[in-house]
Amino acid sequence: MSRRIIIFAAVLTAVLLGVFQVSTQFGSSEPAELSEARQLEWQDLVPPAEPLKDALADTPMNVRFDLGFIGKVLADADAHVISRDGPEFRNAMSLLEKHRADGIDVDKLLASVTGRDEELVARGEAVNSELDGELVRLPGYALPLEMTEGGVKEFLLVPFVGACIHVPPPPPNQVVLAQLESAYQVEALFDPVLITGHLRAQSTSSELYLVDGEAQVPMGYSMEVMHVEPMEGE
């Protein structure tokens, strides 16, 4: 499911200037009926899995460096970012042939790295289905989405400041779409908050429109938020 969410420049400016203040609709005291909520940390959202092996563990550092360069150049060439007739591509091919001549199975190593990268992507998309429907509590940073004069009714909860704006989005299973019944007023982008509600392990994505462009943000979870409170000293 794809959802188009627009953040207007004026709203962003207002948020950044601190026009919105902390709402009294969400006090620091959590309702008694939520006291049984399970406390989660971000690693709990990642399904258990065996540690990934380093495909280049026994490879000399200089070869590892060259393989990284070769792999990037090949990917850029496949994406038509660079020309196969250009100096960068020729340099990469020269390094590849050099290592082949030294008896290094470059193609096998590159395939191993590609396989590991694909596994990392797959693990980042996997959700912990055991948490689906659970009443949970999770700390994080709020990136407002749907803004009104009364506050925000939707935001992305992310594990670190700057996610999705200044740096690429975290893996989908490290992004939670928080949906509120009542508006919550914020002080700034990435306010530290603690949210409580029923977690849904359901992949969605949003086209996030910002002042300087747009980005597709995949999300592995959503939450029907029942309580929000600001976190001090984060």
JSON list of C-alpha atoms in Angstrom, two decimals:
[
{"chain": "A", "resi": 1, "resn": "MET", "atom": "CA", "xyz": [0.00, 0.00, 0.00]},
{"chain": "A", "resi": 2, "resn": "SER", "atom": "CA", "xyz": [1.37, 3.42, -0.99]},
{"chain": "A", "resi": 3, "resn": "ARG", "atom": "CA", "xyz": [0.36, 6.61, 0.75]},
{"chain": "A", "resi": 4, "resn": "ARG", "atom": "CA", "xyz": [1.24, 10.11, -0.49]},
{"chain": "A", "resi": 5, "resn": "ILE", "atom": "CA", "xyz": [1.99, 12.45, 2.38]},
{"chain": "A", "resi": 6, "resn": "ILE", "atom": "CA", "xyz": [2.81, 16.13, 1.87]},
{"chain": "A", "resi": 7, "resn": "ILE", "atom": "CA", "xyz": [4.70, 18.31, 4.32]},
{"chain": "A", "resi": 8, "resn": "PHE", "atom": "CA", "xyz": [4.46, 21.92, 3.20]},
{"chain": "A", "resi": 9, "resn": "ALA", "atom": "CA", "xyz": [7.42, 24.26, 3.58]},
{"chain": "A", "resi": 10, "resn": "ALA", "atom": "CA", "xyz": [5.43, 26.64, 5.74]},
{"chain": "A", "resi": 11, "resn": "VAL", "atom": "CA", "xyz": [4.51, 23.89, 8.16]},
{"chain": "A", "resi": 12, "resn": "LEU", "atom": "CA", "xyz": [8.09, 22.69, 8.37]},
{"chain": "A", "resi": 13, "resn": "THR", "atom": "CA", "xyz": [9.25, 26.23, 9.05]},
{"chain": "A", "resi": 14, "resn": "ALA", "atom": "CA", "xyz": [6.68, 26.61, 11.80]},
{"chain": "A", "resi": 15, "resn": "VAL", "atom": "CA", "xyz": [7.72, 23.36, 13.40]},
{"chain": "A", "resi": 16, "resn": "LEU", "atom": "CA", "xyz": [11.42, 24.17, 13.20]},
{"chain": "A", "resi": 17, "resn": "LEU", "atom": "CA", "xyz": [10.82, 27.58, 14.76]},
{"chain": "A", "resi": 18, "resn": "GLY", "atom": "CA", "xyz": [9.01, 25.94, 17.66]},
{"chain": "A", "resi": 19, "resn": "VAL", "atom": "CA", "xyz": [5.58, 27.43, 16.95]},
{"chain": "A", "resi": 20, "resn": "PHE", "atom": "CA", "xyz": [3.93, 24.24, 18.19]},
{"chain": "A", "resi": 21, "resn": "GLN", "atom": "CA", "xyz": [4.27, 23.51, 21.87]},
{"chain": "A", "resi": 22, "resn": "VAL", "atom": "CA", "xyz": [3.89, 20.29, 23.83]},
{"chain": "A", "resi": 23, "resn": "SER", "atom": "CA", "xyz": [0.20, 19.39, 24.02]},
{"chain": "A", "resi": 24, "resn": "THR", "atom": "CA", "xyz": [-1.70, 19.02, 27.27]},
{"chain": "A", "resi": 25, "resn": "GLN", "atom": "CA", "xyz": [-3.84, 16.37, 25.56]},
{"chain": "A", "resi": 26, "resn": "PHE", "atom": "CA", "xyz": [-1.08, 13.87, 26.20]},
{"chain": "A", "resi": 27, "resn": "GLY", "atom": "CA", "xyz": [0.23, 14.13, 29.74]},
{"chain": "A", "resi": 28, "resn": "SER", "atom": "CA", "xyz": [3.24, 12.34, 31.13]},
{"chain": "A", "resi": 29, "resn": "SER", "atom": "CA", "xyz": [1.01, 10.04, 33.19]},
{"chain": "A", "resi": 30, "resn": "GLU", "atom": "CA", "xyz": [0.10, 6.94, 31.24]},
{"chain": "A", "resi": 31, "resn": "PRO", "atom": "CA", "xyz": [-3.50, 5.67, 31.66]},
{"chain": "A", "resi": 32, "resn": "ALA", "atom": "CA", "xyz": [-3.80, 2.73, 34.06]},
{"chain": "A", "resi": 33, "resn": "GLU", "atom": "CA", "xyz": [-5.20, 0.44, 31.35]},
{"chain": "A", "resi": 34, "resn": "LEU", "atom": "CA", "xyz": [-1.89, 0.72, 29.47]},
{"chain": "A", "resi": 35, "resn": "SER", "atom": "CA", "xyz": [0.26, -0.31, 32.41]},
{"chain": "A", "resi": 36, "resn": "GLU", "atom": "CA", "xyz": [0.56, -3.85, 31.05]},
{"chain": "A", "resi": 37, "resn": "ALA", "atom": "CA", "xyz": [2.07, -2.66, 27.77]},
{"chain": "A", "resi": 38, "resn": "ARG", "atom": "CA", "xyz": [5.23, -4.53, 26.81]},
{"chain": "A", "resi": 39, "resn": "GLN", "atom": "CA", "xyz": [8.34, -2.34, 26.75]},
{"chain": "A", "resi": 40, "resn": "LEU", "atom": "CA", "xyz": [10.16, -2.74, 23.43]},
{"chain": "A", "resi": 41, "resn": "GLU", "atom": "CA", "xyz": [13.51, -1.63, 22.11]},
{"chain": "A", "resi": 42, "resn": "TRP", "atom": "CA", "xyz": [14.24, -1.22, 18.42]},
{"chain": "A", "resi": 43, "resn": "GLN", "atom": "CA", "xyz": [16.11, -4.50, 18.14]},
{"chain": "A", "resi": 44, "resn": "ASP", "atom": "CA", "xyz": [12.92, -6.29, 19.23]},
{"chain": "A", "resi": 45, "resn": "LEU", "atom": "CA", "xyz": [11.35, -5.32, 15.89]},
{"chain": "A", "resi": 46, "resn": "VAL", "atom": "CA", "xyz": [13.94, -7.38, 14.02]},
{"chain": "A", "resi": 47, "resn": "PRO", "atom": "CA", "xyz": [13.11, -11.11, 13.71]},
{"chain": "A", "resi": 48, "resn": "PRO", "atom": "CA", "xyz": [15.75, -13.44, 15.23]},
{"chain": "A", "resi": 49, "resn": "ALA", "atom": "CA", "xyz": [18.33, -14.64, 12.70]},
{"chain": "A", "resi": 50, "resn": "GLU", "atom": "CA", "xyz": [21.78, -16.16, 12.58]},
{"chain": "A", "resi": 51, "resn": "PRO", "atom": "CA", "xyz": [24.63, -13.63, 12.35]},
{"chain": "A", "resi": 52, "resn": "LEU", "atom": "CA", "xyz": [25.72, -12.93, 8.80]},
{"chain": "A", "resi": 53, "resn": "LYS", "atom": "CA", "xyz": [29.17, -14.14, 7.88]},
{"chain": "A", "resi": 54, "resn": "ASP", "atom": "CA", "xyz": [31.69, -11.69, 6.45]},
{"chain": "A", "resi": 55, "resn": "ALA", "atom": "CA", "xyz": [32.08, -12.84, 2.86]},
{"chain": "A", "resi": 56, "resn": "LEU", "atom": "CA", "xyz": [35.52, -11.19, 2.71]},
{"chain": "A", "resi": 57, "resn": "ALA", "atom": "CA", "xyz": [36.80, -12.22, 6.15]},
{"chain": "A", "resi": 58, "resn": "ASP", "atom": "CA", "xyz": [39.94, -13.87, 4.76]},
{"chain": "A", "resi": 59, "resn": "THR", "atom": "CA", "xyz": [40.53, -11.32, 2.01]},
{"chain": "A", "resi": 60, "resn": "PRO", "atom": "CA", "xyz": [43.47, -8.87, 2.31]},
{"chain": "A", "resi": 61, "resn": "MET", "atom": "CA", "xyz": [42.45, -5.30, 3.06]},
{"chain": "A", "resi": 62, "resn": "ASN", "atom": "CA", "xyz": [43.77, -3.88, -0.22]},
{"chain": "A", "resi": 63, "resn": "VAL", "atom": "CA", "xyz": [41.76, -6.46, -2.18]},
{"chain": "A", "resi": 64, "resn": "ARG", "atom": "CA", "xyz": [38.65, -5.69, -0.10]},
{"chain": "A", "resi": 65, "resn": "PHE", "atom": "CA", "xyz": [39.06, -2.01, -0.94]},
{"chain": "A", "resi": 66, "resn": "ASP", "atom": "CA", "xyz": [39.46, -2.75, -4.66]},
{"chain": "A", "resi": 67, "resn": "LEU", "atom": "CA", "xyz": [36.44, -5.06, -4.64]},
{"chain": "A", "resi": 68, "resn": "GLY", "atom": "CA", "xyz": [34.33, -2.31, -3.12]},
{"chain": "A", "resi": 69, "resn": "PHE", "atom": "CA", "xyz": [35.42, 0.06, -5.86]},
{"chain": "A", "resi": 70, "resn": "ILE", "atom": "CA", "xyz": [34.87, -2.52, -8.61]},
{"chain": "A", "resi": 71, "resn": "GLY", "atom": "CA", "xyz": [31.44, -3.45, -7.29]},
{"chain": "A", "resi": 72, "resn": "LYS", "atom": "CA", "xyz": [30.31, 0.18, -7.14]},
{"chain": "A", "resi": 73, "resn": "VAL", "atom": "CA", "xyz": [31.57, 0.90, -10.65]},
{"chain": "A", "resi": 74, "resn": "LEU", "atom": "CA", "xyz": [29.82, -2.16, -12.06]},
{"chain": "A", "resi": 75, "resn": "ALA", "atom": "CA", "xyz": [26.57, -1.18, -10.34]},
{"chain": "A", "resi": 76, "resn": "ASP", "atom": "CA", "xyz": [26.85, 2.40, -11.61]},
{"chain": "A", "resi": 77, "resn": "ALA", "atom": "CA", "xyz": [27.52, 1.14, -15.12]},
{"chain": "A", "resi": 78, "resn": "ASP", "atom": "CA", "xyz": [24.49, -1.17, -14.99]},
{"chain": "A", "resi": 79, "resn": "ALA", "atom": "CA", "xyz": [22.37, 1.77, -13.82]},
{"chain": "A", "resi": 80, "resn": "HIS", "atom": "CA", "xyz": [23.81, 3.94, -16.64]},
{"chain": "A", "resi": 81, "resn": "VAL", "atom": "CA", "xyz": [25.23, 6.38, -14.11]},
{"chain": "A", "resi": 82, "resn": "ILE", "atom": "CA", "xyz": [28.66, 6.10, -15.74]},
{"chain": "A", "resi": 83, "resn": "SER", "atom": "CA", "xyz": [29.81, 5.04, -19.18]},
{"chain": "A", "resi": 84, "resn": "ARG", "atom": "CA", "xyz": [31.55, 1.73, -19.81]},
{"chain": "A", "resi": 85, "resn": "ASP", "atom": "CA", "xyz": [33.86, 3.71, -22.08]},
{"chain": "A", "resi": 86, "resn": "GLY", "atom": "CA", "xyz": [34.89, 6.12, -19.34]},
{"chain": "A", "resi": 87, "resn": "PRO", "atom": "CA", "xyz": [38.14, 6.17, -17.31]},
{"chain": "A", "resi": 88, "resn": "GLU", "atom": "CA", "xyz": [36.49, 5.03, -14.06]},
{"chain": "A", "resi": 89, "resn": "PHE", "atom": "CA", "xyz": [35.12, 1.86, -15.66]},
{"chain": "A", "resi": 90, "resn": "ARG", "atom": "CA", "xyz": [38.42, 1.14, -17.41]},
{"chain": "A", "resi": 91, "resn": "ASN", "atom": "CA", "xyz": [40.29, 1.58, -14.13]},
{"chain": "A", "resi": 92, "resn": "ALA", "atom": "CA", "xyz": [37.94, -0.87, -12.40]},
{"chain": "A", "resi": 93, "resn": "MET", "atom": "CA", "xyz": [38.36, -3.45, -15.16]},
{"chain": "A", "resi": 94, "resn": "SER", "atom": "CA", "xyz": [42.13, -3.06, -14.94]},
{"chain": "A", "resi": 95, "resn": "LEU", "atom": "CA", "xyz": [42.04, -3.81, -11.21]},
{"chain": "A", "resi": 96, "resn": "LEU", "atom": "CA", "xyz": [39.75, -6.76, -11.79]},
{"chain": "A", "resi": 97, "resn": "GLU", "atom": "CA", "xyz": [42.11, -8.30, -14.35]},
{"chain": "A", "resi": 98, "resn": "LYS", "atom": "CA", "xyz": [45.10, -7.66, -12.09]},
{"chain": "A", "resi": 99, "resn": "HIS", "atom": "CA", "xyz": [43.55, -9.59, -9.21]},
{"chain": "A", "resi": 100, "resn": "ARG", "atom": "CA", "xyz": [42.49, -12.38, -11.54]},
{"chain": "A", "resi": 101, "resn": "ALA", "atom": "CA", "xyz": [46.08, -12.63, -12.75]},
{"chain": "A", "resi": 102, "resn": "ASP", "atom": "CA", "xyz": [47.16, -12.91, -9.10]},
{"chain": "A", "resi": 103, "resn": "GLY", "atom": "CA", "xyz": [44.95, -15.98, -8.75]},
{"chain": "A", "resi": 104, "resn": "ILE", "atom": "CA", "xyz": [42.12, -14.30, -6.84]},
{"chain": "A", "resi": 105, "resn": "ASP", "atom": "CA", "xyz": [38.62, -15.45, -7.77]},
{"chain": "A", "resi": 106, "resn": "VAL", "atom": "CA", "xyz": [37.24, -11.94, -8.02]},
{"chain": "A", "resi": 107, "resn": "ASP", "atom": "CA", "xyz": [33.94, -13.00, -9.57]},
{"chain": "A", "resi": 108, "resn": "LYS", "atom": "CA", "xyz": [33.19, -15.40, -6.72]},
{"chain": "A", "resi": 109, "resn": "LEU", "atom": "CA", "xyz": [34.04, -12.77, -4.11]},
{"chain": "A", "resi": 110, "resn": "LEU", "atom": "CA", "xyz": [31.87, -10.16, -5.82]},
{"chain": "A", "resi": 111, "resn": "ALA", "atom": "CA", "xyz": [28.99, -12.65, -5.97]},
{"chain": "A", "resi": 112, "resn": "SER", "atom": "CA", "xyz": [29.43, -13.36, -2.25]},
{"chain": "A", "resi": 113, "resn": "VAL", "atom": "CA", "xyz": [29.31, -9.66, -1.43]},
{"chain": "A", "resi": 114, "resn": "THR", "atom": "CA", "xyz": [26.22, -9.18, -3.60]},
{"chain": "A", "resi": 115, "resn": "GLY", "atom": "CA", "xyz": [24.51, -12.10, -1.90]},
{"chain": "A", "resi": 116, "resn": "ARG", "atom": "CA", "xyz": [25.29, -10.70, 1.53]},
{"chain": "A", "resi": 117, "resn": "ASP", "atom": "CA", "xyz": [23.98, -7.27, 0.53]},
{"chain": "A", "resi": 118, "resn": "GLU", "atom": "CA", "xyz": [20.74, -8.83, -0.73]},
{"chain": "A", "resi": 119, "resn": "GLU", "atom": "CA", "xyz": [20.38, -10.75, 2.53]},
{"chain": "A", "resi": 120, "resn": "LEU", "atom": "CA", "xyz": [20.86, -7.54, 4.52]},
{"chain": "A", "resi": 121, "resn": "VAL", "atom": "CA", "xyz": [18.08, -5.89, 2.52]},
{"chain": "A", "resi": 122, "resn": "ALA", "atom": "CA", "xyz": [15.79, -8.88, 3.07]},
{"chain": "A", "resi": 123, "resn": "ARG", "atom": "CA", "xyz": [16.48, -8.85, 6.80]},
{"chain": "A", "resi": 124, "resn": "GLY", "atom": "CA", "xyz": [15.73, -5.14, 6.96]},
{"chain": "A", "resi": 125, "resn": "GLU", "atom": "CA", "xyz": [12.34, -5.76, 5.34]},
{"chain": "A", "resi": 126, "resn": "ALA", "atom": "CA", "xyz": [11.38, -8.69, 7.59]},
{"chain": "A", "resi": 127, "resn": "VAL", "atom": "CA", "xyz": [9.02, -7.95, 10.47]},
{"chain": "A", "resi": 128, "resn": "ASN", "atom": "CA", "xyz": [8.52, -9.74, 13.76]},
{"chain": "A", "resi": 129, "resn": "SER", "atom": "CA", "xyz": [5.06, -11.22, 13.27]},
{"chain": "A", "resi": 130, "resn": "GLU", "atom": "CA", "xyz": [4.91, -12.27, 16.94]},
{"chain": "A", "resi": 131, "resn": "LEU", "atom": "CA", "xyz": [4.44, -8.60, 17.83]},
{"chain": "A", "resi": 132, "resn": "ASP", "atom": "CA", "xyz": [1.41, -8.14, 15.57]},
{"chain": "A", "resi": 133, "resn": "GLY", "atom": "CA", "xyz": [-1.52, -6.85, 17.62]},
{"chain": "A", "resi": 134, "resn": "GLU", "atom": "CA", "xyz": [0.49, -6.62, 20.83]},
{"chain": "A", "resi": 135, "resn": "LEU", "atom": "CA", "xyz": [0.06, -3.71, 23.24]},
{"chain": "A", "resi": 136, "resn": "VAL", "atom": "CA", "xyz": [3.56, -2.24, 23.37]},
{"chain": "A", "resi": 137, "resn": "ARG", "atom": "CA", "xyz": [5.56, 0.80, 24.41]},
{"chain": "A", "resi": 138, "resn": "LEU", "atom": "CA", "xyz": [8.40, 2.09, 22.20]},
{"chain": "A", "resi": 139, "resn": "PRO", "atom": "CA", "xyz": [10.72, 5.13, 22.48]},
{"chain": "A", "resi": 140, "resn": "GLY", "atom": "CA", "xyz": [11.98, 7.01, 19.44]},
{"chain": "A", "resi": 141, "resn": "TYR", "atom": "CA", "xyz": [11.97, 10.25, 17.49]},
{"chain": "A", "resi": 142, "resn": "ALA", "atom": "CA", "xyz": [8.86, 11.69, 15.84]},
{"chain": "A", "resi": 143, "resn": "LEU", "atom": "CA", "xyz": [8.98, 12.89, 12.24]},
{"chain": "A", "resi": 144, "resn": "PRO", "atom": "CA", "xyz": [5.61, 14.65, 11.71]},
{"chain": "A", "resi": 145, "resn": "LEU", "atom": "CA", "xyz": [3.62, 13.81, 8.60]},
{"chain": "A", "resi": 146, "resn": "GLU", "atom": "CA", "xyz": [0.03, 15.02, 8.64]},
{"chain": "A", "resi": 147, "resn": "MET", "atom": "CA", "xyz": [0.06, 18.47, 10.22]},
{"chain": "A", "resi": 148, "resn": "THR", "atom": "CA", "xyz": [-2.93, 20.56, 11.31]},
{"chain": "A", "resi": 149, "resn": "GLU", "atom": "CA", "xyz": [-3.27, 23.71, 13.40]},
{"chain": "A", "resi": 150, "resn": "GLY", "atom": "CA", "xyz": [-4.15, 21.46, 16.30]},
{"chain": "A", "resi": 151, "resn": "GLY", "atom": "CA", "xyz": [-1.01, 19.38, 15.97]},
{"chain": "A", "resi": 152, "resn": "VAL", "atom": "CA", "xyz": [0.03, 16.15, 14.30]},
{"chain": "A", "resi": 153, "resn": "LYS", "atom": "CA", "xyz": [-2.12, 13.03, 13.91]},
{"chain": "A", "resi": 154, "resn": "GLU", "atom": "CA", "xyz": [0.44, 10.95, 12.04]},
{"chain": "A", "resi": 155, "resn": "PHE", "atom": "CA", "xyz": [4.19, 10.72, 12.36]},
{"chain": "A", "resi": 156, "resn": "LEU", "atom": "CA", "xyz": [7.00, 8.34, 11.65]},
{"chain": "A", "resi": 157, "resn": "LEU", "atom": "CA", "xyz": [8.71, 6.97, 14.74]},
{"chain": "A", "resi": 158, "resn": "VAL", "atom": "CA", "xyz": [12.38, 6.37, 13.94]},
{"chain": "A", "resi": 159, "resn": "PRO", "atom": "CA", "xyz": [15.35, 5.26, 16.06]},
{"chain": "A", "resi": 160, "resn": "PHE", "atom": "CA", "xyz": [17.63, 8.24, 15.41]},
{"chain": "A", "resi": 161, "resn": "VAL", "atom": "CA", "xyz": [17.51, 11.95, 14.61]},
{"chain": "A", "resi": 162, "resn": "GLY", "atom": "CA", "xyz": [17.69, 12.89, 10.93]},
{"chain": "A", "resi": 163, "resn": "ALA", "atom": "CA", "xyz": [16.28, 9.63, 9.57]},
{"chain": "A", "resi": 164, "resn": "CYS", "atom": "CA", "xyz": [14.47, 10.01, 6.22]},
{"chain": "A", "resi": 165, "resn": "ILE", "atom": "CA", "xyz": [15.52, 13.67, 5.86]},
{"chain": "A", "resi": 166, "resn": "HIS", "atom": "CA", "xyz": [19.24, 14.26, 6.40]},
{"chain": "A", "resi": 167, "resn": "VAL", "atom": "CA", "xyz": [20.24, 10.62, 5.96]},
{"chain": "A", "resi": 168, "resn": "PRO", "atom": "CA", "xyz": [18.63, 7.68, 4.12]},
{"chain": "A", "resi": 169, "resn": "PRO", "atom": "CA", "xyz": [15.68, 5.96, 5.80]},
{"chain": "A", "resi": 170, "resn": "PRO", "atom": "CA", "xyz": [16.42, 3.14, 8.23]},
{"chain": "A", "resi": 171, "resn": "PRO", "atom": "CA", "xyz": [15.43, -0.41, 7.18]},
{"chain": "A", "resi": 172, "resn": "PRO", "atom": "CA", "xyz": [11.64, -0.80, 6.99]},
{"chain": "A", "resi": 173, "resn": "ASN", "atom": "CA", "xyz": [11.54, -2.81, 10.21]},
{"chain": "A", "resi": 174, "resn": "GLN", "atom": "CA", "xyz": [13.05, 0.20, 11.97]},
{"chain": "A", "resi": 175, "resn": "VAL", "atom": "CA", "xyz": [10.26, 2.61, 10.97]},
{"chain": "A", "resi": 176, "resn": "VAL", "atom": "CA", "xyz": [6.84, 2.77, 12.65]},
{"chain": "A", "resi": 177, "resn": "LEU", "atom": "CA", "xyz": [3.90, 4.74, 11.28]},
{"chain": "A", "resi": 178, "resn": "ALA", "atom": "CA", "xyz": [2.22, 6.23, 14.36]},
{"chain": "A", "resi": 179, "resn": "GLN", "atom": "CA", "xyz": [-1.49, 7.00, 13.90]},
{"chain": "A", "resi": 180, "resn": "LEU", "atom": "CA", "xyz": [-3.21, 9.04, 16.62]},
{"chain": "A", "resi": 181, "resn": "GLU", "atom": "CA", "xyz": [-6.88, 9.62, 17.35]},
{"chain": "A", "resi": 182, "resn": "SER", "atom": "CA", "xyz": [-6.17, 13.02, 18.93]},
{"chain": "A", "resi": 183, "resn": "ALA", "atom": "CA", "xyz": [-3.64, 15.55, 17.71]},
{"chain": "A", "resi": 184, "resn": "TYR", "atom": "CA", "xyz": [-0.28, 15.77, 19.45]},
{"chain": "A", "resi": 185, "resn": "GLN", "atom": "CA", "xyz": [1.53, 19.10, 19.31]},
{"chain": "A", "resi": 186, "resn": "VAL", "atom": "CA", "xyz": [5.28, 19.01, 18.83]},
{"chain": "A", "resi": 187, "resn": "GLU", "atom": "CA", "xyz": [8.13, 21.41, 19.50]},
{"chain": "A", "resi": 188, "resn": "ALA", "atom": "CA", "xyz": [10.33, 20.45, 16.54]},
{"chain": "A", "resi": 189, "resn": "LEU", "atom": "CA", "xyz": [11.13, 17.74, 14.06]},
{"chain": "A", "resi": 190, "resn": "PHE", "atom": "CA", "xyz": [12.42, 14.57, 15.73]},
{"chain": "A", "resi": 191, "resn": "ASP", "atom": "CA", "xyz": [10.99, 15.28, 19.16]},
{"chain": "A", "resi": 192, "resn": "PRO", "atom": "CA", "xyz": [11.93, 12.38, 21.47]},
{"chain": "A", "resi": 193, "resn": "VAL", "atom": "CA", "xyz": [8.72, 10.61, 22.49]},
{"chain": "A", "resi": 194, "resn": "LEU", "atom": "CA", "xyz": [7.46, 7.40, 24.07]},
{"chain": "A", "resi": 195, "resn": "ILE", "atom": "CA", "xyz": [4.42, 5.92, 22.35]},
{"chain": "A", "resi": 196, "resn": "THR", "atom": "CA", "xyz": [2.07, 3.21, 23.57]},
{"chain": "A", "resi": 197, "resn": "GLY", "atom": "CA", "xyz": [-0.51, 1.32, 21.55]},
{"chain": "A", "resi": 198, "resn": "HIS", "atom": "CA", "xyz": [-1.29, -1.75, 19.48]},
{"chain": "A", "resi": 199, "resn": "LEU", "atom": "CA", "xyz": [1.49, -2.57, 17.03]},
{"chain": "A", "resi": 200, "resn": "ARG", "atom": "CA", "xyz": [0.70, -3.87, 13.54]},
{"chain": "A", "resi": 201, "resn": "ALA", "atom": "CA", "xyz": [3.32, -5.79, 11.59]},
{"chain": "A", "resi": 202, "resn": "GLN", "atom": "CA", "xyz": [2.24, -4.62, 8.16]},
{"chain": "A", "resi": 203, "resn": "SER", "atom": "CA", "xyz": [4.50, -3.25, 5.44]},
{"chain": "A", "resi": 204, "resn": "THR", "atom": "CA", "xyz": [3.50, 0.07, 3.92]},
{"chain": "A", "resi": 205, "resn": "SER", "atom": "CA", "xyz": [5.30, 2.86, 2.10]},
{"chain": "A", "resi": 206, "resn": "SER", "atom": "CA", "xyz": [4.94, 6.61, 1.76]},
{"chain": "A", "resi": 207, "resn": "GLU", "atom": "CA", "xyz": [6.17, 9.23, -0.66]},
{"chain": "A", "resi": 208, "resn": "LEU", "atom": "CA", "xyz": [7.48, 11.79, 1.79]},
{"chain": "A", "resi": 209, "resn": "TYR", "atom": "CA", "xyz": [7.50, 15.30, 0.29]},
{"chain": "A", "resi": 210, "resn": "LEU", "atom": "CA", "xyz": [9.91, 17.78, 1.86]},
{"chain": "A", "resi": 211, "resn": "VAL", "atom": "CA", "xyz": [11.16, 21.25, 1.07]},
{"chain": "A", "resi": 212, "resn": "ASP", "atom": "CA", "xyz": [14.20, 19.94, -0.83]},
{"chain": "A", "resi": 213, "resn": "GLY", "atom": "CA", "xyz": [12.62, 16.98, -2.60]},
{"chain": "A", "resi": 214, "resn": "GLU", "atom": "CA", "xyz": [10.87, 13.71, -1.98]},
{"chain": "A", "resi": 215, "resn": "ALA", "atom": "CA", "xyz": [11.73, 10.22, -0.82]},
{"chain": "A", "resi": 216, "resn": "GLN", "atom": "CA", "xyz": [10.00, 6.85, -0.78]},
{"chain": "A", "resi": 217, "resn": "VAL", "atom": "CA", "xyz": [9.89, 5.68, 2.82]},
{"chain": "A", "resi": 218, "resn": "PRO", "atom": "CA", "xyz": [9.05, 2.00, 3.43]},
{"chain": "A", "resi": 219, "resn": "MET", "atom": "CA", "xyz": [7.67, 1.09, 6.85]},
{"chain": "A", "resi": 220, "resn": "GLY", "atom": "CA", "xyz": [7.44, -2.33, 8.42]},
{"chain": "A", "resi": 221, "resn": "TYR", "atom": "CA", "xyz": [5.07, -1.41, 11.24]},
{"chain": "A", "resi": 222, "resn": "SER", "atom": "CA", "xyz": [2.20, 0.85, 12.17]},
{"chain": "A", "resi": 223, "resn": "MET", "atom": "CA", "xyz": [0.75, 1.61, 15.59]},
{"chain": "A", "resi": 224, "resn": "GLU", "atom": "CA", "xyz": [-2.70, 2.66, 16.74]},
{"chain": "A", "resi": 225, "resn": "VAL", "atom": "CA", "xyz": [-1.30, 5.08, 19.30]},
{"chain": "A", "resi": 226, "resn": "MET", "atom": "CA", "xyz": [-3.22, 5.35, 22.55]},
{"chain": "A", "resi": 227, "resn": "HIS", "atom": "CA", "xyz": [-0.73, 7.46, 24.50]},
{"chain": "A", "resi": 228, "resn": "VAL", "atom": "CA", "xyz": [2.19, 9.74, 23.65]},
{"chain": "A", "resi": 229, "resn": "GLU", "atom": "CA", "xyz": [4.51, 11.41, 26.09]},
{"chain": "A", "resi": 230, "resn": "PRO", "atom": "CA", "xyz": [7.61, 13.55, 25.53]},
{"chain": "A", "resi": 231, "resn": "MET", "atom": "CA", "xyz": [10.92, 12.16, 26.70]},
{"chain": "A", "resi": 232, "resn": "GLU", "atom": "CA", "xyz": [13.21, 14.53, 28.55]},
{"chain": "A", "resi": 233, "resn": "GLY", "atom": "CA", "xyz": [16.98, 14.70, 28.25]},
{"chain": "A", "resi": 234, "resn": "GLU", "atom": "CA", "xyz": [17.26, 12.73, 25.01]}
]
